[in-house]
Coordinates of C-alpha atoms in Angstrom, one line a residue:
M83 CA 10.2 105.7 21.0
G84 CA 13.7 105.3 19.8
A85 CA 13.8 103.5 16.4
G86 CA 17.5 103.6 16.0
G87 CA 20.2 105.7 14.6
G88 CA 23.9 105.8 14.6
G89 CA 25.4 102.4 14.2
W90 CA 22.1 100.6 14.2
F91 CA 20.9 102.7 11.3
R92 CA 24.1 102.0 9.4
L93 CA 24.2 98.3 10.2
F94 CA 20.6 97.2 9.6
P95 CA 18.7 97.4 6.3
L96 CA 16.4 100.4 5.7
W97 CA 13.3 98.2 6.0
W98 CA 14.3 97.6 9.6
T99 CA 14.3 101.3 10.4
T100 CA 11.1 102.1 8.5
G101 CA 9.4 99.1 10.2
A102 CA 10.3 100.4 13.7
L103 CA 9.0 103.9 12.8
R104 CA 5.8 102.5 11.5
R105 CA 5.2 100.4 14.6
A106 CA 5.8 103.4 16.8
N107 CA 3.5 105.5 14.8
A108 CA 0.8 102.8 14.7
V109 CA 0.3 103.1 18.4
G110 CA 0.4 106.9 18.5
H111 CA 4.1 107.4 19.4
P112 CA 6.6 109.4 17.4
G113 CA 9.7 107.5 16.2
V114 CA 13.0 109.1 16.9
L115 CA 16.2 108.6 15.0
Y116 CA 19.6 110.1 16.1
F117 CA 22.8 110.6 14.3
H118 CA 26.3 112.1 14.7
P119 CA 27.7 114.2 11.8
W120 CA 30.7 111.9 11.4
E121 CA 28.3 109.0 10.5
F122 CA 27.9 110.6 7.1
D123 CA 31.6 111.0 6.3
P124 CA 33.0 107.8 4.7
G125 CA 36.3 109.7 4.0
Q126 CA 37.2 110.2 7.7
P127 CA 40.5 108.7 8.7
P128 CA 40.3 105.3 10.5
V129 CA 40.7 105.3 14.3
R130 CA 43.9 103.6 15.2
G131 CA 44.8 101.7 18.3
V132 CA 41.3 100.5 19.1
P133 CA 40.1 96.9 19.1
A134 CA 38.7 95.3 15.9
L135 CA 35.1 95.3 17.1
A136 CA 35.2 99.0 17.9
R137 CA 36.7 99.8 14.5
F138 CA 33.9 97.7 12.9
R139 CA 31.2 99.5 14.8
H140 CA 32.7 102.9 13.8
R141 CA 33.1 102.1 10.1
V142 CA 30.2 99.8 9.3
G143 CA 27.8 101.3 6.8
L144 CA 29.5 104.6 6.4
D145 CA 29.6 104.4 2.6
G146 CA 25.9 104.1 2.2
A147 CA 24.6 106.1 5.3
E148 CA 23.9 109.3 3.4
A149 CA 22.0 107.7 0.6
K150 CA 20.0 105.6 3.1
L151 CA 19.0 108.7 5.0
R152 CA 18.1 110.6 1.9
R153 CA 15.8 107.7 0.8
L154 CA 14.2 107.5 4.2
L155 CA 13.6 111.3 4.3
S156 CA 12.1 111.1 0.8
E157 CA 9.6 108.4 1.8
G158 CA 8.2 109.7 5.0
R159 CA 7.1 112.8 6.9
F160 CA 9.5 114.0 9.6
G161 CA 9.6 116.8 12.1
S162 CA 11.9 118.2 14.9
M163 CA 12.3 117.2 18.5
A164 CA 10.8 120.6 19.4
G165 CA 7.6 119.5 17.6
V166 CA 7.6 116.1 19.3
L167 CA 8.2 117.5 22.8
G168 CA 5.8 120.5 22.4
P169 CA 5.1 122.0 25.8
F170 CA 7.7 119.7 27.4
G171 CA 10.6 121.1 25.3
P172 CA 13.5 123.3 26.3
G173 CA 12.6 125.9 28.9
S174 CA 9.5 124.0 30.2
L175 CA 11.0 123.5 33.6
S176 CA 12.3 127.0 34.1
G177 CA 10.3 129.1 36.4

């Protein structure tokens, strides 16, 4: 179950993300978070020539994203997608 990532992780408070992960785990599903490397670089230059809403979505929460992720990782137990997918991972459909 997707619990967020990217802009949603940066926009919403950490309790929102941890709650989504807990709800997924409570019913036996792994929670999944996804990120792009640029989402942890508050020093990146602003994107010019795009609408205000797109600029907001791109910049919101950049300053605190790394600290938020570090806190989340320190409070929980996480694994890889390979561990989640198990026998359904890469190469499972090759014959």
